[in-house]
PDB file of C-alpha atoms in Angstrom:
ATOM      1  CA  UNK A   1     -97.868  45.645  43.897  1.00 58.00           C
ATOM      2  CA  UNK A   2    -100.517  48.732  43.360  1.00 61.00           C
ATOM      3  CA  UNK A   3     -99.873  49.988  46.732  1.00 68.00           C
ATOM      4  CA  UNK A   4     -95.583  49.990  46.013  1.00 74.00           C
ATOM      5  CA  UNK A   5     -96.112  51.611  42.766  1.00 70.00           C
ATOM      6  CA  UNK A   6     -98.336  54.372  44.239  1.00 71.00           C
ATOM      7  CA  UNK A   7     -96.148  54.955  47.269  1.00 76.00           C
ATOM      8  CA  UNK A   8     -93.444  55.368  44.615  1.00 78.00           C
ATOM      9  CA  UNK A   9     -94.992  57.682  42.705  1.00 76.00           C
ATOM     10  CA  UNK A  10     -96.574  59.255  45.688  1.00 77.00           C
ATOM     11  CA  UNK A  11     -93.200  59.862  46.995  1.00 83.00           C
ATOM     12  CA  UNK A  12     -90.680  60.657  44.050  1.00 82.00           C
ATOM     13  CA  UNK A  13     -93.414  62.561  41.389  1.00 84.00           C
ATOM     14  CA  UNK A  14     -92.264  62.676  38.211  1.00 89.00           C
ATOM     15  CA  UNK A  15     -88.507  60.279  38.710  1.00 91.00           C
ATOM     16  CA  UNK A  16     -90.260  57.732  40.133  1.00 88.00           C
ATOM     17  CA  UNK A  17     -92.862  58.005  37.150  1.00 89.00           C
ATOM     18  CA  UNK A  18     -90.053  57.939  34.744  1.00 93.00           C
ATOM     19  CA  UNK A  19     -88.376  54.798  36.508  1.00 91.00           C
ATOM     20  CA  UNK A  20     -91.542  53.057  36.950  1.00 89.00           C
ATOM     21  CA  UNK A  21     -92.388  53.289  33.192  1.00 89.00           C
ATOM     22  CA  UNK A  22     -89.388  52.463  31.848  1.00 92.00           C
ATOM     23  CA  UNK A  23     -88.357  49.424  33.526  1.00 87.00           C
ATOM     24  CA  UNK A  24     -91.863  48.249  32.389  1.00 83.00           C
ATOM     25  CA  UNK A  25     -90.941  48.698  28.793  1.00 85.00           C
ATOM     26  CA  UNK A  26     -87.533  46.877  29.593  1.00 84.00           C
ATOM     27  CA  UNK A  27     -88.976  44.386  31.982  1.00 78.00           C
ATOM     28  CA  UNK A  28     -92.913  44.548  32.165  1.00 68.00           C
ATOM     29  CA  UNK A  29     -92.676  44.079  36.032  1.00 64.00           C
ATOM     30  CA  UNK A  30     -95.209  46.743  36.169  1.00 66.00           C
ATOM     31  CA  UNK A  31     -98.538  46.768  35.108  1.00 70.00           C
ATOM     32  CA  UNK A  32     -99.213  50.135  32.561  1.00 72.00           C
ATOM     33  CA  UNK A  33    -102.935  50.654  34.031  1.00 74.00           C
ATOM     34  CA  UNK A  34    -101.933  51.341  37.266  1.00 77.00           C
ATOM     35  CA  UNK A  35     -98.956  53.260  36.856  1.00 82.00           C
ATOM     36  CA  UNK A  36     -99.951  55.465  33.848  1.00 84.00           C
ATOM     37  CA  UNK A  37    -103.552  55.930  35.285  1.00 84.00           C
ATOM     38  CA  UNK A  38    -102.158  56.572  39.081  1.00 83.00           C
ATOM     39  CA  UNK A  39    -100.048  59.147  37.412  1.00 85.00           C
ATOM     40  CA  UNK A  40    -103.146  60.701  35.895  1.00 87.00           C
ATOM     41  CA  UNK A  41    -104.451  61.006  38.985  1.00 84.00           C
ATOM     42  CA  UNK A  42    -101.843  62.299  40.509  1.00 82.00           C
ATOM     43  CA  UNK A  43    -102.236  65.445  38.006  1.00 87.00           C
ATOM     44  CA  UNK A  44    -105.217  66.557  40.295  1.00 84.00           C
ATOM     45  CA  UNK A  45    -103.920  65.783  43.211  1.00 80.00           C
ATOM     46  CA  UNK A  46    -100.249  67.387  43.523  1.00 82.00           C
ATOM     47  CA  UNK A  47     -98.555  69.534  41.610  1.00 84.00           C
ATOM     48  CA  UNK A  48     -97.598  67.425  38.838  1.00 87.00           C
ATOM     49  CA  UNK A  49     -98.385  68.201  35.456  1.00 92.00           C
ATOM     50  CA  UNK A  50    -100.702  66.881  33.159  1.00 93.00           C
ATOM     51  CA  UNK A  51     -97.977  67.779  30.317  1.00 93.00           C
ATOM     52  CA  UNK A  52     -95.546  67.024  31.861  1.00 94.00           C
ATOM     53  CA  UNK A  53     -96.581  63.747  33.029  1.00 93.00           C
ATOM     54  CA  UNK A  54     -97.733  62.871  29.628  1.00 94.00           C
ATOM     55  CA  UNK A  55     -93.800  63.728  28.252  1.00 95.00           C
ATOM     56  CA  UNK A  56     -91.959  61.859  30.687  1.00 94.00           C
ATOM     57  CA  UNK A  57     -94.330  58.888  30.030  1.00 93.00           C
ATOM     58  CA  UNK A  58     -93.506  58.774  26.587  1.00 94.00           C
ATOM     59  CA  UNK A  59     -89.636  59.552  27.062  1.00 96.00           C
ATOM     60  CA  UNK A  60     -89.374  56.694  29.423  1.00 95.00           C
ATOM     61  CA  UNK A  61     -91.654  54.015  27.414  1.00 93.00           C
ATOM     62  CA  UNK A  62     -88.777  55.339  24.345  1.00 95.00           C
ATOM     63  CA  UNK A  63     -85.631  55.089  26.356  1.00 95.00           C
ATOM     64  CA  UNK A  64     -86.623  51.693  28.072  1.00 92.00           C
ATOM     65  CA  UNK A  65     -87.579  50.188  24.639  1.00 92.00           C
ATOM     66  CA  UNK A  66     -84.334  51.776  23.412  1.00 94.00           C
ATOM     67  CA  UNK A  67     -82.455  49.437  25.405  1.00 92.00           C
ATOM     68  CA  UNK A  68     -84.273  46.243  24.346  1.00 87.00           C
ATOM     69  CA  UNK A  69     -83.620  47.398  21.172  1.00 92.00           C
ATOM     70  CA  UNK A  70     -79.625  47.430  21.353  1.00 92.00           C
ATOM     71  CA  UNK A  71     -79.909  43.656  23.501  1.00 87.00           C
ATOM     72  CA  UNK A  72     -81.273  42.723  20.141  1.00 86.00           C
ATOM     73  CA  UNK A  73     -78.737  44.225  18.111  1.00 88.00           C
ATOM     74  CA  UNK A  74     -76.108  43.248  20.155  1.00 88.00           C
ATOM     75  CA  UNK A  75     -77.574  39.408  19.771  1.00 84.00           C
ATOM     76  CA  UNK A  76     -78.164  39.895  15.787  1.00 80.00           C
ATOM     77  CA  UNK A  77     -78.896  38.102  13.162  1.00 75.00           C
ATOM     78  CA  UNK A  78     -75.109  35.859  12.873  1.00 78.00           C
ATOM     79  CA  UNK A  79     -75.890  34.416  16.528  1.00 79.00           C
ATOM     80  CA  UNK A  80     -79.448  33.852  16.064  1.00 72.00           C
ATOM     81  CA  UNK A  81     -78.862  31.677  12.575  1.00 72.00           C
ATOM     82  CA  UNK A  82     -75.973  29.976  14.464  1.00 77.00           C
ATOM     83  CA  UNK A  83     -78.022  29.288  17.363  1.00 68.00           C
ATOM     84  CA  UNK A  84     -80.702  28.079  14.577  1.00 68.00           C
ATOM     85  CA  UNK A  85     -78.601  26.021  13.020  1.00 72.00           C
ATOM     86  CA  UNK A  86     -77.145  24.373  16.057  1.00 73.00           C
ATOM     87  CA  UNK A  87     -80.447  23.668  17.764  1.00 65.00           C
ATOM     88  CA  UNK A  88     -83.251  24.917  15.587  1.00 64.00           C
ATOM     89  CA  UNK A  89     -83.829  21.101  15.036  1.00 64.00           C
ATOM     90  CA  UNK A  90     -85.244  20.743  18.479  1.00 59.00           C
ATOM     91  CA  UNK A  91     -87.684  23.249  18.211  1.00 50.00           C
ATOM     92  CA  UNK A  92     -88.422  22.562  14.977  1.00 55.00           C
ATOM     93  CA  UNK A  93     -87.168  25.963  14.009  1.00 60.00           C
ATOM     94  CA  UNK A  94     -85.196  26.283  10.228  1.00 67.00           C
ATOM     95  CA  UNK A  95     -83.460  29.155   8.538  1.00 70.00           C
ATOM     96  CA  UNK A  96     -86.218  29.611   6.098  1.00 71.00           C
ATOM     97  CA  UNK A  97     -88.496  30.727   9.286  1.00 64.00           C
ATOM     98  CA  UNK A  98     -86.043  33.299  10.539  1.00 65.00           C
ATOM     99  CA  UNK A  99     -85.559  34.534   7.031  1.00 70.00           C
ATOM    100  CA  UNK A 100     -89.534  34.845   6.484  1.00 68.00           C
ATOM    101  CA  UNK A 101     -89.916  37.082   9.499  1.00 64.00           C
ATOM    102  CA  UNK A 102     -86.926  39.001   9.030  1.00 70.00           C
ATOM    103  CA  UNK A 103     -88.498  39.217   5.512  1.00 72.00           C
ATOM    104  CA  UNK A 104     -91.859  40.187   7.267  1.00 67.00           C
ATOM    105  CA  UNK A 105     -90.509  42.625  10.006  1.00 73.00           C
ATOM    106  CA  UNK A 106     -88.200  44.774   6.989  1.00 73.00           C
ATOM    107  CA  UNK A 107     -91.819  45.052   5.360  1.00 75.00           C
ATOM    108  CA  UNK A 108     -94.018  45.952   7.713  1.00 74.00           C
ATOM    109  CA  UNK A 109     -91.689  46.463  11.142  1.00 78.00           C
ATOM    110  CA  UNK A 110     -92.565  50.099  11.318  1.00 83.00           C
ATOM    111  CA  UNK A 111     -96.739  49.461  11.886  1.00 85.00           C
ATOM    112  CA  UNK A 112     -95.745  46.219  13.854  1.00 82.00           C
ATOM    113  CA  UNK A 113     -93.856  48.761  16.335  1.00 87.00           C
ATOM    114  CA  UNK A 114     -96.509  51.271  16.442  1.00 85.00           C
ATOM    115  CA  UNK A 115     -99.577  48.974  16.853  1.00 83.00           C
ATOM    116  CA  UNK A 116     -97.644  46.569  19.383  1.00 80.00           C
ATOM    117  CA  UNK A 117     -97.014  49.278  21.565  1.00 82.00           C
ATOM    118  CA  UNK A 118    -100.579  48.466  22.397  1.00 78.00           C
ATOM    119  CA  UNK A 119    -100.547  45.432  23.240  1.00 75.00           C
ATOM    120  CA  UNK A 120     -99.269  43.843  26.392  1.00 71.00           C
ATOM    121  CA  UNK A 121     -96.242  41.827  26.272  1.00 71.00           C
ATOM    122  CA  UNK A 122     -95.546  42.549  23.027  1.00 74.00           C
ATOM    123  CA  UNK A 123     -94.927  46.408  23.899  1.00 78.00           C
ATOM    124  CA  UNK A 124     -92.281  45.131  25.443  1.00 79.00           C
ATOM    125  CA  UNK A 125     -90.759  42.363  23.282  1.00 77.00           C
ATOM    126  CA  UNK A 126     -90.963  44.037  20.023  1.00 83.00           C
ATOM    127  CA  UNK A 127     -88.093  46.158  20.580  1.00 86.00           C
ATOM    128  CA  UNK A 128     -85.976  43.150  20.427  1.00 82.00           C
ATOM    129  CA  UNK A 129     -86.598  42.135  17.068  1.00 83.00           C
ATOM    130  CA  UNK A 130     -86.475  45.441  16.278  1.00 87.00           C
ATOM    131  CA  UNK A 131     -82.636  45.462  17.146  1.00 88.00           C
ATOM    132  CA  UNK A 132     -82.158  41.664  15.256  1.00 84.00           C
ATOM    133  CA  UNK A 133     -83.173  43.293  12.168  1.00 83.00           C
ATOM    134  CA  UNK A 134     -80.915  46.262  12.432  1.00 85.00           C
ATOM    135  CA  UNK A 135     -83.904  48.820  11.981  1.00 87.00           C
ATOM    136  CA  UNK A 136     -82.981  52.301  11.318  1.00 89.00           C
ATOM    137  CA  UNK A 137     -82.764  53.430  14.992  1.00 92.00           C
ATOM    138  CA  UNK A 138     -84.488  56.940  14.077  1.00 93.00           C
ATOM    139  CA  UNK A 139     -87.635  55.620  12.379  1.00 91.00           C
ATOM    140  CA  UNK A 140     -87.738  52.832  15.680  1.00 92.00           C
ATOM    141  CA  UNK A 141     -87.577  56.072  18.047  1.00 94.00           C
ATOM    142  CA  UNK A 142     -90.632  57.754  15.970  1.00 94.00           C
ATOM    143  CA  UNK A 143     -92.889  54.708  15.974  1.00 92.00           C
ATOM    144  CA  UNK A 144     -92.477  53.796  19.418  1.00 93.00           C
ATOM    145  CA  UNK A 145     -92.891  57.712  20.856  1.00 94.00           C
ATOM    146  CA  UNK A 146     -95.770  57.593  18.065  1.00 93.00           C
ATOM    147  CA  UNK A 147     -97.307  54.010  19.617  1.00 91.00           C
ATOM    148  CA  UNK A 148     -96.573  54.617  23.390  1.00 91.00           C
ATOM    149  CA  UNK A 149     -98.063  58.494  23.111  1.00 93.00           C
ATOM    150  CA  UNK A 150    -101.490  56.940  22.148  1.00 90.00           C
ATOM    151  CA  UNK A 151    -101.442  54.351  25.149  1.00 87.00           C
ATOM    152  CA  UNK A 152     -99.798  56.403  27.815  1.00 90.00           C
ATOM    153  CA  UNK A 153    -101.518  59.795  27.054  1.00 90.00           C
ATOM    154  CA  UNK A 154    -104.785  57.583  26.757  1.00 87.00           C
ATOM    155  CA  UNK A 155    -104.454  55.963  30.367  1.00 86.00           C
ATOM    156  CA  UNK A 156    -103.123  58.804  32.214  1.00 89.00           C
ATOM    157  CA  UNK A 157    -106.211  61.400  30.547  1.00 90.00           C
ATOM    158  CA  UNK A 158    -108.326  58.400  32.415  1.00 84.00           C
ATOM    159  CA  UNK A 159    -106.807  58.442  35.734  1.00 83.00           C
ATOM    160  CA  UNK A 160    -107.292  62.495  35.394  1.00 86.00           C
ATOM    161  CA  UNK A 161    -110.766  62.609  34.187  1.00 84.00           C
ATOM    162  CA  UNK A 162    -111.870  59.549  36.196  1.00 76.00           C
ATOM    163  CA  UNK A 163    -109.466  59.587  38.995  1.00 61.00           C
ATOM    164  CA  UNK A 164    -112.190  58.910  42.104  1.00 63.00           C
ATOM    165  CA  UNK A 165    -113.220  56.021  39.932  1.00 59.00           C
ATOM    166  CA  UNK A 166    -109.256  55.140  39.654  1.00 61.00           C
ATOM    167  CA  UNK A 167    -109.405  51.472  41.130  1.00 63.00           C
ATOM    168  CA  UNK A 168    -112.716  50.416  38.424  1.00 62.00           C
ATOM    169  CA  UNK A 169    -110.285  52.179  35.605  1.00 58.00           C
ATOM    170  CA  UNK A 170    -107.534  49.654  36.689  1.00 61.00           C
ATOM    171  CA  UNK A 171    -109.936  46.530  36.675  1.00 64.00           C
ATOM    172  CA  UNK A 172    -111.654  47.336  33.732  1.00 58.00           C
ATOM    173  CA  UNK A 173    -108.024  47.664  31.741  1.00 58.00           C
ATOM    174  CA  UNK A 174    -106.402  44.877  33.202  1.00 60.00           C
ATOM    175  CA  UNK A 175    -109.279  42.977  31.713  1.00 60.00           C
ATOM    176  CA  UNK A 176    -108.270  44.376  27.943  1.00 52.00           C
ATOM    177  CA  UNK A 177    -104.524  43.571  29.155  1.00 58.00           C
ATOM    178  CA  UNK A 178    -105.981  39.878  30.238  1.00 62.00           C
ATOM    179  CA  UNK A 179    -107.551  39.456  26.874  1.00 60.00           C
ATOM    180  CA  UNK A 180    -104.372  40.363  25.189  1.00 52.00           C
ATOM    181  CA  UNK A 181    -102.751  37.857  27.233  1.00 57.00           C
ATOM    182  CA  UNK A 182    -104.899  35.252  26.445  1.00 63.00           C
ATOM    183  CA  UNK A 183    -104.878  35.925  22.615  1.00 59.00           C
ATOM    184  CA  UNK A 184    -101.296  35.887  22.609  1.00 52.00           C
ATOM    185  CA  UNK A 185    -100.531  32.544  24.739  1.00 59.00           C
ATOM    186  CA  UNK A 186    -103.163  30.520  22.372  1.00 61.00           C
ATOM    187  CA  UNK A 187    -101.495  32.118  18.869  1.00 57.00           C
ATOM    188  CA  UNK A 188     -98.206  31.006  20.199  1.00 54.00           C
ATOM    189  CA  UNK A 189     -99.536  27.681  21.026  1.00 61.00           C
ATOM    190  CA  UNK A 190    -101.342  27.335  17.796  1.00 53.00           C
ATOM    191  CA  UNK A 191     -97.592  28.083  16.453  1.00 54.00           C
ATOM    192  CA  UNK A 192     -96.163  25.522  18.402  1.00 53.00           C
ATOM    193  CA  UNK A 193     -99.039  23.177  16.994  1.00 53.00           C
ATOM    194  CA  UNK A 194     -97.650  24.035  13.232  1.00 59.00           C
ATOM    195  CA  UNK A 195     -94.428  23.494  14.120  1.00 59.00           C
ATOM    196  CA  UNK A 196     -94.486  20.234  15.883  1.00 55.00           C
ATOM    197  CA  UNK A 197     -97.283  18.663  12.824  1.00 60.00           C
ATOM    198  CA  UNK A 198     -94.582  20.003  10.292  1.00 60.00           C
ATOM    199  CA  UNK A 199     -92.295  17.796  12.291  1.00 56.00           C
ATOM    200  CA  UNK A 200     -94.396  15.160  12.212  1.00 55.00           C
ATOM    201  CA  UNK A 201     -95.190  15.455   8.673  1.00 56.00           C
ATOM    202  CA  UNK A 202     -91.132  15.568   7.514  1.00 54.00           C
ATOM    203  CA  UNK A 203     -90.622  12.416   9.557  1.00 54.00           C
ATOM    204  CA  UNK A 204     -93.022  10.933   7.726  1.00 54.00           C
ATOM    205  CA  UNK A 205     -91.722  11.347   4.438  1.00 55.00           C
TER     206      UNK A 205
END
């Protein structure tokens, strides 16, 4: 995978940086350290730009979470309660949860954008929700260029800097996007946990 995505880059400059980043923030097939920091790199190596780089990063992390966005729109919030309603029962899912976190996301969805942006996975998947509750497309576009600027610029001012020391930079952020993972899989299990004892608890009674 590191080897593609540097022949890539090596080969198509500043497109294939574009592509690369945003099918990540569509997808996530593509790890951020290595492209953004590769592309760093690159900036003392070729021509590139450090500017430049930095731009497109941030246009392409924008446009690809643009399109998640619109999936999520296009789904909205009529199909998701039918879907709830329909099948919600077997994953212990009701109306009043969708209508708490639609609740939550209109309240705080604009820092949930900017701060998810860096976190793994969920720079990816909060776009979606996003779309579901029909936030104002402009103030999405602002936190998200805000949110990916402060990642992107962040790893590809490492590859620059640091760029001999490129393949430690990768490890030691792919760590951080490890811990991330971890965090993530064990609160969504712990949410799974609440939702099958409340379950459990309704059967009871």
């Amino acid at each position: 995978m590191e080897q593609w995505i540097t022949d890539v880059m090596s080969h198509y400059g500043y497109l294939g940086t574009f592509l690369l980043i945003f099918i990540e923030y569509i997808l996530h097939p593509f790890p951020s350290e290595i492209v953004l920091t590769f592309a760093g790199y690159m900036t003392t190596r070729t021509s590139m730009n450090f500017g430049i780089v930095c731009l497109i990063a941030v246009v392409a992390a924008t446009a690809g979470s643009v399109v998640l966005y619109y999936i999520g729109l296009l789904i909205g919030e009529a199909r998701l309660y039918r879907w709830i309603d329909k099948y919600g029962k077997y994953v212990r899912i009701k109306r009043k949860d969708l209508d708490k976190t639609t609740a939550w996301f209109e309240k705080y969805g604009h820092w949930a954008i900017l701060l998810a942006r860096l976190v793994p996975i969920l720079r990816t998947l909060i776009s979606i929700p996003a779309g579901l509750t029909r936030m104002n497309i402009f103030h999405f576009m602002l936190f998200t260029a805000i949110g990916t600027a402060i990642w992107n610029i962040f790893l590809i001012t490492l590859g620059m800097t640091l760029g001999d020391h490129i393949h430690q930079i990768i490890q030691y952020v792919g760590v951080y996007s490890k811990i991330f993972v971890v965090i993530i899989a064990l609160a969504i299990l712990y949410l799974i946990y609440r939702w099958w004892r409340r379950g459990k608890k309704t059967q009871a009674n």
